[in-house]
Amino acid sequence: LQAGAREQLLAELARRAQELESRQQALDGALAEMRQSLQRAVPSWAVQEAAYLVGLARARLEVAGDPVTALQALRAARERLESAADPALEPVRMQLAQAVVALRAVEPVDAAALLERLGTLGRAVEELPMLEPRLPAEEAREQAAARAAGETTGLQRFLEDLWAQLRELVIIRRGEAETPLLPPASRAFLRQNLQLKLEEARLALLRADEALFRGALEQARAWMARYFDTSHPAVRQALDELKALAAVRLRPGELPDLGPPLQALREWLRMHGAEAAAAVAPLAEEAWS
């Protein structure tokens, strides 16, 4: 009886050992398949990161006009795509390579140098001479010089006297409209407004807002040409500098279109990314059930 019980016990132990071995084999197989699925899913994560980086580069180009940051983002995106061996992504890799080459050829705007030039102009505004009123003595000298040009007839002298009286009422300058002269208080206010326009140009430069940048500089130049002494060398130099700054382009003209590669990456993720993630979940449940 004892021998029979011992044999039954040994048989039961052998059966359980066989079950455990079978279960262990099934578990090892499930884990191996899960590892393979995870390896297949890694490229989808890399492509997702690449799509984010390409979107970031596109935003920096279209919104901020920043080719430097866009170039760095595209280089990082290309590195992410190196781990994805899917041949379907090869056209995207080529498009990104062409975009990198195009951005390398773009000369970035030297914002620091432009800010320094605007700061120099702002400091010079306080010292620039403004227009001064014409004194009556100057008008008298002009009339005397005209009379000394030669003898005139009685009719000519009458016309000249009449013209002189009219000039006392209306001042006419040859070839230009009369510029209204400002009292001292208004002059100080104009200088402040001019400096505010230059500050507005500085802010537009930092935001890469080319229209606002050019508009502020053109308005400042118009005020300076109207109310400052343009015969003075310092004023002429300031006017030339304002004109040169207004001609600066804050955004490069030719930039690569990152819309097609970004759309291709999103389409790849739509087709493959969800599949890889869905394949892992049931395998994990099976391995541990």
PDB file of C-alpha atoms in Angstrom:
ATOM      1  CA  LEU A   1       0.000   0.000   0.000  1.00  0.00           C
ATOM      2  CA  GLN A   2       2.776   2.371   0.872  1.00  0.00           C
ATOM      3  CA  ALA A   3       4.567   1.542  -2.351  1.00  0.00           C
ATOM      4  CA  GLY A   4       1.413   2.289  -4.355  1.00  0.00           C
ATOM      5  CA  ALA A   5       0.900   5.637  -2.574  1.00  0.00           C
ATOM      6  CA  ARG A   6       4.511   6.572  -3.194  1.00  0.00           C
ATOM      7  CA  GLU A   7       4.142   5.864  -6.910  1.00  0.00           C
ATOM      8  CA  GLN A   8       0.988   7.924  -7.129  1.00  0.00           C
ATOM      9  CA  LEU A   9       2.718  10.801  -5.389  1.00  0.00           C
ATOM     10  CA  LEU A  10       5.680  10.599  -7.732  1.00  0.00           C
ATOM     11  CA  ALA A  11       3.396  10.481 -10.735  1.00  0.00           C
ATOM     12  CA  GLU A  12       1.506  13.555  -9.518  1.00  0.00           C
ATOM     13  CA  LEU A  13       4.752  15.434  -8.964  1.00  0.00           C
ATOM     14  CA  ALA A  14       5.976  14.499 -12.432  1.00  0.00           C
ATOM     15  CA  ARG A  15       2.700  15.684 -13.972  1.00  0.00           C
ATOM     16  CA  ARG A  16       2.886  19.026 -12.184  1.00  0.00           C
ATOM     17  CA  ALA A  17       6.519  19.430 -13.175  1.00  0.00           C
ATOM     18  CA  GLN A  18       5.532  18.813 -16.789  1.00  0.00           C
ATOM     19  CA  GLU A  19       2.786  21.418 -16.515  1.00  0.00           C
ATOM     20  CA  LEU A  20       5.182  23.955 -15.039  1.00  0.00           C
ATOM     21  CA  GLU A  21       7.709  23.257 -17.782  1.00  0.00           C
ATOM     22  CA  SER A  22       5.035  23.676 -20.463  1.00  0.00           C
ATOM     23  CA  ARG A  23       3.856  26.904 -18.864  1.00  0.00           C
ATOM     24  CA  GLN A  24       7.421  28.173 -18.635  1.00  0.00           C
ATOM     25  CA  GLN A  25       7.968  27.443 -22.320  1.00  0.00           C
ATOM     26  CA  ALA A  26       4.760  29.276 -23.198  1.00  0.00           C
ATOM     27  CA  LEU A  27       5.840  32.217 -21.049  1.00  0.00           C
ATOM     28  CA  ASP A  28       9.283  32.320 -22.676  1.00  0.00           C
ATOM     29  CA  GLY A  29       7.677  32.257 -26.110  1.00  0.00           C
ATOM     30  CA  ALA A  30       5.294  35.089 -25.209  1.00  0.00           C
ATOM     31  CA  LEU A  31       8.140  37.184 -23.796  1.00  0.00           C
ATOM     32  CA  ALA A  32      10.234  36.614 -26.918  1.00  0.00           C
ATOM     33  CA  GLU A  33       7.343  37.681 -29.145  1.00  0.00           C
ATOM     34  CA  MET A  34       6.724  40.743 -26.966  1.00  0.00           C
ATOM     35  CA  ARG A  35      10.392  41.741 -27.232  1.00  0.00           C
ATOM     36  CA  GLN A  36      10.180  41.472 -31.016  1.00  0.00           C
ATOM     37  CA  SER A  37       7.019  43.589 -31.033  1.00  0.00           C
ATOM     38  CA  LEU A  38       8.689  46.179 -28.844  1.00  0.00           C
ATOM     39  CA  GLN A  39      11.634  46.290 -31.212  1.00  0.00           C
ATOM     40  CA  ARG A  40       9.228  46.847 -34.092  1.00  0.00           C
ATOM     41  CA  ALA A  41       7.529  49.633 -32.106  1.00  0.00           C
ATOM     42  CA  VAL A  42      10.767  51.569 -31.415  1.00  0.00           C
ATOM     43  CA  PRO A  43      10.858  53.124 -34.936  1.00  0.00           C
ATOM     44  CA  SER A  44       7.342  54.485 -34.409  1.00  0.00           C
ATOM     45  CA  TRP A  45       8.540  56.354 -31.333  1.00  0.00           C
ATOM     46  CA  ALA A  46      11.495  57.713 -33.292  1.00  0.00           C
ATOM     47  CA  VAL A  47       9.211  58.812 -36.120  1.00  0.00           C
ATOM     48  CA  GLN A  48       6.909  60.500 -33.617  1.00  0.00           C
ATOM     49  CA  GLU A  49       9.839  62.481 -32.210  1.00  0.00           C
ATOM     50  CA  ALA A  50      10.993  63.326 -35.735  1.00  0.00           C
ATOM     51  CA  ALA A  51       7.511  64.609 -36.630  1.00  0.00           C
ATOM     52  CA  TYR A  52       7.507  66.834 -33.547  1.00  0.00           C
ATOM     53  CA  LEU A  53      10.931  68.243 -34.438  1.00  0.00           C
ATOM     54  CA  VAL A  54       9.942  68.920 -38.053  1.00  0.00           C
ATOM     55  CA  GLY A  55       6.802  70.696 -36.826  1.00  0.00           C
ATOM     56  CA  LEU A  56       8.935  72.784 -34.498  1.00  0.00           C
ATOM     57  CA  ALA A  57      11.275  73.710 -37.350  1.00  0.00           C
ATOM     58  CA  ARG A  58       8.328  74.685 -39.528  1.00  0.00           C
ATOM     59  CA  ALA A  59       6.903  76.932 -36.802  1.00  0.00           C
ATOM     60  CA  ARG A  60      10.259  78.643 -36.256  1.00  0.00           C
ATOM     61  CA  LEU A  61      10.503  79.387 -39.978  1.00  0.00           C
ATOM     62  CA  GLU A  62       6.946  80.543 -40.617  1.00  0.00           C
ATOM     63  CA  VAL A  63       6.193  82.340 -37.351  1.00  0.00           C
ATOM     64  CA  ALA A  64       9.540  83.631 -36.131  1.00  0.00           C
ATOM     65  CA  GLY A  65      11.668  83.553 -39.295  1.00  0.00           C
ATOM     66  CA  ASP A  66      14.386  81.753 -37.326  1.00  0.00           C
ATOM     67  CA  PRO A  67      16.477  79.559 -39.674  1.00  0.00           C
ATOM     68  CA  VAL A  68      19.098  78.815 -37.002  1.00  0.00           C
ATOM     69  CA  THR A  69      16.746  77.027 -34.597  1.00  0.00           C
ATOM     70  CA  ALA A  70      14.915  75.395 -37.510  1.00  0.00           C
ATOM     71  CA  LEU A  71      18.203  73.947 -38.782  1.00  0.00           C
ATOM     72  CA  GLN A  72      19.021  72.467 -35.373  1.00  0.00           C
ATOM     73  CA  ALA A  73      15.557  70.876 -35.152  1.00  0.00           C
ATOM     74  CA  LEU A  74      15.852  69.337 -38.621  1.00  0.00           C
ATOM     75  CA  ARG A  75      19.239  67.841 -37.835  1.00  0.00           C
ATOM     76  CA  ALA A  76      17.790  66.239 -34.714  1.00  0.00           C
ATOM     77  CA  ALA A  77      14.831  64.922 -36.729  1.00  0.00           C
ATOM     78  CA  ARG A  78      17.178  63.274 -39.227  1.00  0.00           C
ATOM     79  CA  GLU A  79      19.013  61.557 -36.375  1.00  0.00           C
ATOM     80  CA  ARG A  80      15.730  60.158 -35.062  1.00  0.00           C
ATOM     81  CA  LEU A  81      14.823  58.758 -38.473  1.00  0.00           C
ATOM     82  CA  GLU A  82      18.118  56.887 -38.711  1.00  0.00           C
ATOM     83  CA  SER A  83      16.714  54.272 -36.288  1.00  0.00           C
ATOM     84  CA  ALA A  84      13.634  53.713 -38.445  1.00  0.00           C
ATOM     85  CA  ALA A  85      14.621  51.300 -41.227  1.00  0.00           C
ATOM     86  CA  ASP A  86      11.315  51.506 -43.072  1.00  0.00           C
ATOM     87  CA  PRO A  87      11.992  52.155 -46.805  1.00  0.00           C
ATOM     88  CA  ALA A  88       8.737  54.126 -46.956  1.00  0.00           C
ATOM     89  CA  LEU A  89      10.477  56.894 -44.996  1.00  0.00           C
ATOM     90  CA  GLU A  90      13.292  57.321 -47.524  1.00  0.00           C
ATOM     91  CA  PRO A  91      11.525  60.169 -49.440  1.00  0.00           C
ATOM     92  CA  VAL A  92      11.090  62.012 -46.136  1.00  0.00           C
ATOM     93  CA  ARG A  93      14.797  61.601 -45.356  1.00  0.00           C
ATOM     94  CA  MET A  94      15.681  63.054 -48.754  1.00  0.00           C
ATOM     95  CA  GLN A  95      13.321  66.008 -48.275  1.00  0.00           C
ATOM     96  CA  LEU A  96      14.811  66.768 -44.868  1.00  0.00           C
ATOM     97  CA  ALA A  97      18.328  66.538 -46.296  1.00  0.00           C
ATOM     98  CA  GLN A  98      17.423  69.069 -49.002  1.00  0.00           C
ATOM     99  CA  ALA A  99      15.860  71.360 -46.389  1.00  0.00           C
ATOM    100  CA  VAL A 100      19.023  71.209 -44.279  1.00  0.00           C
ATOM    101  CA  VAL A 101      21.142  72.163 -47.303  1.00  0.00           C
ATOM    102  CA  ALA A 102      18.798  75.077 -48.087  1.00  0.00           C
ATOM    103  CA  LEU A 103      18.887  76.377 -44.513  1.00  0.00           C
ATOM    104  CA  ARG A 104      22.668  76.194 -44.394  1.00  0.00           C
ATOM    105  CA  ALA A 105      22.748  78.631 -47.316  1.00  0.00           C
ATOM    106  CA  VAL A 106      20.520  81.151 -45.512  1.00  0.00           C
ATOM    107  CA  GLU A 107      22.486  83.971 -43.943  1.00  0.00           C
ATOM    108  CA  PRO A 108      20.943  84.713 -40.516  1.00  0.00           C
ATOM    109  CA  VAL A 109      20.085  88.265 -39.501  1.00  0.00           C
ATOM    110  CA  ASP A 110      22.627  89.777 -37.102  1.00  0.00           C
ATOM    111  CA  ALA A 111      20.048  91.009 -34.595  1.00  0.00           C
ATOM    112  CA  ALA A 112      22.697  92.080 -32.071  1.00  0.00           C
ATOM    113  CA  ALA A 113      24.376  94.414 -34.577  1.00  0.00           C
ATOM    114  CA  LEU A 114      21.031  95.903 -35.632  1.00  0.00           C
ATOM    115  CA  LEU A 115      20.066  96.532 -32.011  1.00  0.00           C
ATOM    116  CA  GLU A 116      23.362  98.296 -31.449  1.00  0.00           C
ATOM    117  CA  ARG A 117      22.803 100.532 -34.478  1.00  0.00           C
ATOM    118  CA  LEU A 118      19.314 101.446 -33.257  1.00  0.00           C
ATOM    119  CA  GLY A 119      20.699 102.207 -29.811  1.00  0.00           C
ATOM    120  CA  THR A 120      23.331 104.511 -31.313  1.00  0.00           C
ATOM    121  CA  LEU A 121      20.643 106.381 -33.243  1.00  0.00           C
ATOM    122  CA  GLY A 122      18.515 106.741 -30.131  1.00  0.00           C
ATOM    123  CA  ARG A 123      21.399 108.281 -28.218  1.00  0.00           C
ATOM    124  CA  ALA A 124      22.201 110.661 -31.095  1.00  0.00           C
ATOM    125  CA  VAL A 125      18.655 112.067 -31.291  1.00  0.00           C
ATOM    126  CA  GLU A 126      19.238 114.286 -28.238  1.00  0.00           C
ATOM    127  CA  GLU A 127      22.131 116.065 -29.953  1.00  0.00           C
ATOM    128  CA  LEU A 128      20.803 116.475 -33.484  1.00  0.00           C
ATOM    129  CA  PRO A 129      20.078 120.118 -34.424  1.00  0.00           C
ATOM    130  CA  MET A 130      16.542 121.080 -35.356  1.00  0.00           C
ATOM    131  CA  LEU A 131      15.338 123.789 -37.744  1.00  0.00           C
ATOM    132  CA  GLU A 132      15.544 127.369 -36.476  1.00  0.00           C
ATOM    133  CA  PRO A 133      13.208 130.272 -37.426  1.00  0.00           C
ATOM    134  CA  ARG A 134      14.423 132.622 -40.177  1.00  0.00           C
ATOM    135  CA  LEU A 135      15.233 136.063 -38.849  1.00  0.00           C
ATOM    136  CA  PRO A 136      13.849 139.257 -40.515  1.00  0.00           C
ATOM    137  CA  ALA A 137      17.416 140.393 -41.214  1.00  0.00           C
ATOM    138  CA  GLU A 138      17.884 137.442 -43.512  1.00  0.00           C
ATOM    139  CA  GLU A 139      14.813 138.432 -45.516  1.00  0.00           C
ATOM    140  CA  ALA A 140      16.091 142.024 -45.778  1.00  0.00           C
ATOM    141  CA  ARG A 141      19.481 140.864 -47.067  1.00  0.00           C
ATOM    142  CA  GLU A 142      17.771 138.795 -49.752  1.00  0.00           C
ATOM    143  CA  GLN A 143      15.745 141.817 -50.888  1.00  0.00           C
ATOM    144  CA  ALA A 144      18.811 144.054 -50.927  1.00  0.00           C
ATOM    145  CA  ALA A 145      20.750 141.524 -52.981  1.00  0.00           C
ATOM    146  CA  ALA A 146      17.913 141.392 -55.497  1.00  0.00           C
ATOM    147  CA  ARG A 147      17.858 145.204 -55.846  1.00  0.00           C
ATOM    148  CA  ALA A 148      21.637 145.352 -56.252  1.00  0.00           C
ATOM    149  CA  ALA A 149      21.475 143.017 -59.232  1.00  0.00           C
ATOM    150  CA  GLY A 150      20.866 145.994 -61.538  1.00  0.00           C
ATOM    151  CA  GLU A 151      18.873 149.157 -62.245  1.00  0.00           C
ATOM    152  CA  THR A 152      15.176 148.756 -62.663  1.00  0.00           C
ATOM    153  CA  THR A 153      12.438 150.805 -64.235  1.00  0.00           C
ATOM    154  CA  GLY A 154       9.660 152.453 -62.248  1.00  0.00           C
ATOM    155  CA  LEU A 155       7.239 149.705 -63.140  1.00  0.00           C
ATOM    156  CA  GLN A 156       9.761 147.049 -62.130  1.00  0.00           C
ATOM    157  CA  ARG A 157      10.398 148.778 -58.788  1.00  0.00           C
ATOM    158  CA  PHE A 158       6.639 148.984 -58.192  1.00  0.00           C
ATOM    159  CA  LEU A 159       6.275 145.268 -58.871  1.00  0.00           C
ATOM    160  CA  GLU A 160       9.228 144.479 -56.618  1.00  0.00           C
ATOM    161  CA  ASP A 161       7.768 146.570 -53.782  1.00  0.00           C
ATOM    162  CA  LEU A 162       4.415 144.864 -54.226  1.00  0.00           C
ATOM    163  CA  TRP A 163       6.097 141.458 -54.198  1.00  0.00           C
ATOM    164  CA  ALA A 164       8.031 142.379 -51.021  1.00  0.00           C
ATOM    165  CA  GLN A 165       4.796 143.347 -49.281  1.00  0.00           C
ATOM    166  CA  LEU A 166       3.188 140.073 -50.301  1.00  0.00           C
ATOM    167  CA  ARG A 167       6.189 138.144 -48.970  1.00  0.00           C
ATOM    168  CA  GLU A 168       5.638 139.721 -45.587  1.00  0.00           C
ATOM    169  CA  LEU A 169       2.283 137.913 -45.499  1.00  0.00           C
ATOM    170  CA  VAL A 170       3.292 134.632 -47.130  1.00  0.00           C
ATOM    171  CA  ILE A 171       6.751 133.069 -47.056  1.00  0.00           C
ATOM    172  CA  ILE A 172       7.502 130.997 -50.141  1.00  0.00           C
ATOM    173  CA  ARG A 173      10.569 128.769 -50.332  1.00  0.00           C
ATOM    174  CA  ARG A 174      11.856 127.661 -53.707  1.00  0.00           C
ATOM    175  CA  GLY A 175      11.113 124.049 -54.515  1.00  0.00           C
ATOM    176  CA  GLU A 176       9.703 122.988 -51.118  1.00  0.00           C
ATOM    177  CA  ALA A 177       6.697 123.411 -48.887  1.00  0.00           C
ATOM    178  CA  GLU A 178       6.937 125.511 -45.777  1.00  0.00           C
ATOM    179  CA  THR A 179       7.937 123.458 -42.725  1.00  0.00           C
ATOM    180  CA  PRO A 180       6.184 124.572 -39.537  1.00  0.00           C
ATOM    181  CA  LEU A 181       8.664 125.404 -36.807  1.00  0.00           C
ATOM    182  CA  LEU A 182       8.122 124.014 -33.327  1.00  0.00           C
ATOM    183  CA  PRO A 183       8.336 125.793 -29.973  1.00  0.00           C
ATOM    184  CA  PRO A 184      10.914 124.447 -27.489  1.00  0.00           C
ATOM    185  CA  ALA A 185       8.393 122.344 -25.552  1.00  0.00           C
ATOM    186  CA  SER A 186       7.165 120.681 -28.731  1.00  0.00           C
ATOM    187  CA  ARG A 187      10.736 120.052 -29.840  1.00  0.00           C
ATOM    188  CA  ALA A 188      11.445 118.076 -26.683  1.00  0.00           C
ATOM    189  CA  PHE A 189       8.233 116.143 -27.227  1.00  0.00           C
ATOM    190  CA  LEU A 190       9.248 115.391 -30.823  1.00  0.00           C
ATOM    191  CA  ARG A 191      12.631 114.057 -29.703  1.00  0.00           C
ATOM    192  CA  GLN A 192      10.885 111.768 -27.239  1.00  0.00           C
ATOM    193  CA  ASN A 193       8.503 110.533 -29.926  1.00  0.00           C
ATOM    194  CA  LEU A 194      11.444 109.893 -32.222  1.00  0.00           C
ATOM    195  CA  GLN A 195      13.140 107.801 -29.558  1.00  0.00           C
ATOM    196  CA  LEU A 196       9.890 105.890 -28.984  1.00  0.00           C
ATOM    197  CA  LYS A 197       9.744 105.087 -32.694  1.00  0.00           C
ATOM    198  CA  LEU A 198      13.267 103.714 -32.523  1.00  0.00           C
ATOM    199  CA  GLU A 199      12.285 101.649 -29.488  1.00  0.00           C
ATOM    200  CA  GLU A 200       9.299 100.351 -31.443  1.00  0.00           C
ATOM    201  CA  ALA A 201      11.694  99.300 -34.197  1.00  0.00           C
ATOM    202  CA  ARG A 202      13.822  97.458 -31.618  1.00  0.00           C
ATOM    203  CA  LEU A 203      10.818  95.481 -30.373  1.00  0.00           C
ATOM    204  CA  ALA A 204       9.770  94.678 -33.947  1.00  0.00           C
ATOM    205  CA  LEU A 205      13.288  93.431 -34.630  1.00  0.00           C
ATOM    206  CA  LEU A 206      13.140  91.061 -31.659  1.00  0.00           C
ATOM    207  CA  ARG A 207       9.789  89.746 -32.905  1.00  0.00           C
ATOM    208  CA  ALA A 208      11.031  89.548 -36.520  1.00  0.00           C
ATOM    209  CA  ASP A 209       8.060  91.730 -37.520  1.00  0.00           C
ATOM    210  CA  GLU A 210       9.431  93.183 -40.730  1.00  0.00           C
ATOM    211  CA  ALA A 211       6.411  95.384 -41.568  1.00  0.00           C
ATOM    212  CA  LEU A 212       6.358  97.039 -38.132  1.00  0.00           C
ATOM    213  CA  PHE A 213      10.149  97.419 -38.167  1.00  0.00           C
ATOM    214  CA  ARG A 214      10.170  99.187 -41.526  1.00  0.00           C
ATOM    215  CA  GLY A 215       7.129 101.325 -40.709  1.00  0.00           C
ATOM    216  CA  ALA A 216       8.638 102.639 -37.471  1.00  0.00           C
ATOM    217  CA  LEU A 217      11.929 103.538 -39.163  1.00  0.00           C
ATOM    218  CA  GLU A 218      10.238 105.240 -42.118  1.00  0.00           C
ATOM    219  CA  GLN A 219       8.086 107.333 -39.743  1.00  0.00           C
ATOM    220  CA  ALA A 220      11.166 108.311 -37.730  1.00  0.00           C
ATOM    221  CA  ARG A 221      12.972 109.282 -40.923  1.00  0.00           C
ATOM    222  CA  ALA A 222      10.022 111.386 -42.104  1.00  0.00           C
ATOM    223  CA  TRP A 223       9.954 113.322 -38.813  1.00  0.00           C
ATOM    224  CA  MET A 224      13.694 113.861 -38.900  1.00  0.00           C
ATOM    225  CA  ALA A 225      13.657 115.096 -42.506  1.00  0.00           C
ATOM    226  CA  ARG A 226      10.811 117.507 -41.720  1.00  0.00           C
ATOM    227  CA  TYR A 227      11.842 119.046 -38.418  1.00  0.00           C
ATOM    228  CA  PHE A 228      15.627 118.674 -38.223  1.00  0.00           C
ATOM    229  CA  ASP A 229      18.353 120.653 -39.951  1.00  0.00           C
ATOM    230  CA  THR A 230      19.143 118.482 -42.950  1.00  0.00           C
ATOM    231  CA  SER A 231      22.099 120.695 -43.863  1.00  0.00           C
ATOM    232  CA  HIS A 232      23.935 119.438 -40.775  1.00  0.00           C
ATOM    233  CA  PRO A 233      26.238 116.431 -41.406  1.00  0.00           C
ATOM    234  CA  ALA A 234      25.057 114.572 -38.306  1.00  0.00           C
ATOM    235  CA  VAL A 235      21.423 114.816 -39.415  1.00  0.00           C
ATOM    236  CA  ARG A 236      22.272 113.640 -42.928  1.00  0.00           C
ATOM    237  CA  GLN A 237      24.194 110.715 -41.468  1.00  0.00           C
ATOM    238  CA  ALA A 238      21.254 109.792 -39.232  1.00  0.00           C
ATOM    239  CA  LEU A 239      18.858 109.962 -42.198  1.00  0.00           C
ATOM    240  CA  ASP A 240      21.129 107.672 -44.223  1.00  0.00           C
ATOM    241  CA  GLU A 241      21.321 105.216 -41.327  1.00  0.00           C
ATOM    242  CA  LEU A 242      17.522 105.146 -40.957  1.00  0.00           C
ATOM    243  CA  LYS A 243      17.168 104.499 -44.676  1.00  0.00           C
ATOM    244  CA  ALA A 244      19.729 101.687 -44.555  1.00  0.00           C
ATOM    245  CA  LEU A 245      18.082 100.053 -41.546  1.00  0.00           C
ATOM    246  CA  ALA A 246      14.639 100.216 -43.138  1.00  0.00           C
ATOM    247  CA  ALA A 247      16.010  98.288 -46.129  1.00  0.00           C
ATOM    248  CA  VAL A 248      17.172  95.360 -43.963  1.00  0.00           C
ATOM    249  CA  ARG A 249      15.159  92.169 -44.404  1.00  0.00           C
ATOM    250  CA  LEU A 250      14.409  90.449 -41.122  1.00  0.00           C
ATOM    251  CA  ARG A 251      13.096  87.295 -42.791  1.00  0.00           C
ATOM    252  CA  PRO A 252      15.008  85.355 -45.447  1.00  0.00           C
ATOM    253  CA  GLY A 253      13.361  85.366 -48.848  1.00  0.00           C
ATOM    254  CA  GLU A 254      13.685  81.707 -49.875  1.00  0.00           C
ATOM    255  CA  LEU A 255      12.929  79.104 -47.195  1.00  0.00           C
ATOM    256  CA  PRO A 256      12.227  75.386 -47.622  1.00  0.00           C
ATOM    257  CA  ASP A 257       8.644  74.162 -47.354  1.00  0.00           C
ATOM    258  CA  LEU A 258       8.481  71.659 -44.490  1.00  0.00           C
ATOM    259  CA  GLY A 259       4.790  70.926 -44.992  1.00  0.00           C
ATOM    260  CA  PRO A 260       5.235  67.839 -47.267  1.00  0.00           C
ATOM    261  CA  PRO A 261       7.738  65.949 -45.049  1.00  0.00           C
ATOM    262  CA  LEU A 262       5.702  66.749 -41.947  1.00  0.00           C
ATOM    263  CA  GLN A 263       2.529  65.453 -43.588  1.00  0.00           C
ATOM    264  CA  ALA A 264       4.341  62.286 -44.706  1.00  0.00           C
ATOM    265  CA  LEU A 265       5.549  61.586 -41.161  1.00  0.00           C
ATOM    266  CA  ARG A 266       2.072  62.100 -39.737  1.00  0.00           C
ATOM    267  CA  GLU A 267       0.624  59.740 -42.345  1.00  0.00           C
ATOM    268  CA  TRP A 268       3.228  57.080 -41.463  1.00  0.00           C
ATOM    269  CA  LEU A 269       2.358  57.417 -37.789  1.00  0.00           C
ATOM    270  CA  ARG A 270      -1.330  57.117 -38.538  1.00  0.00           C
ATOM    271  CA  MET A 271      -0.728  53.849 -40.370  1.00  0.00           C
ATOM    272  CA  HIS A 272       2.018  52.270 -38.248  1.00  0.00           C
ATOM    273  CA  GLY A 273       2.285  53.942 -34.868  1.00  0.00           C
ATOM    274  CA  ALA A 274      -1.008  52.719 -33.438  1.00  0.00           C
ATOM    275  CA  GLU A 275      -0.452  49.190 -34.795  1.00  0.00           C
ATOM    276  CA  ALA A 276       2.821  48.717 -32.916  1.00  0.00           C
ATOM    277  CA  ALA A 277       1.338  49.915 -29.629  1.00  0.00           C
ATOM    278  CA  ALA A 278      -1.763  47.735 -30.023  1.00  0.00           C
ATOM    279  CA  ALA A 279       0.346  44.625 -30.685  1.00  0.00           C
ATOM    280  CA  VAL A 280       2.189  44.868 -27.365  1.00  0.00           C
ATOM    281  CA  ALA A 281      -0.798  45.047 -24.984  1.00  0.00           C
ATOM    282  CA  PRO A 282      -2.366  41.575 -25.568  1.00  0.00           C
ATOM    283  CA  LEU A 283       1.034  39.899 -25.462  1.00  0.00           C
ATOM    284  CA  ALA A 284       1.748  41.400 -22.067  1.00  0.00           C
ATOM    285  CA  GLU A 285      -1.616  40.203 -20.730  1.00  0.00           C
ATOM    286  CA  GLU A 286      -1.021  36.692 -22.100  1.00  0.00           C
ATOM    287  CA  ALA A 287       2.460  36.450 -20.591  1.00  0.00           C
ATOM    288  CA  TRP A 288       1.315  37.273 -17.087  1.00  0.00           C
ATOM    289  CA  SER A 289      -2.120  35.598 -17.036  1.00  0.00           C
TER     290      SER A 289
END
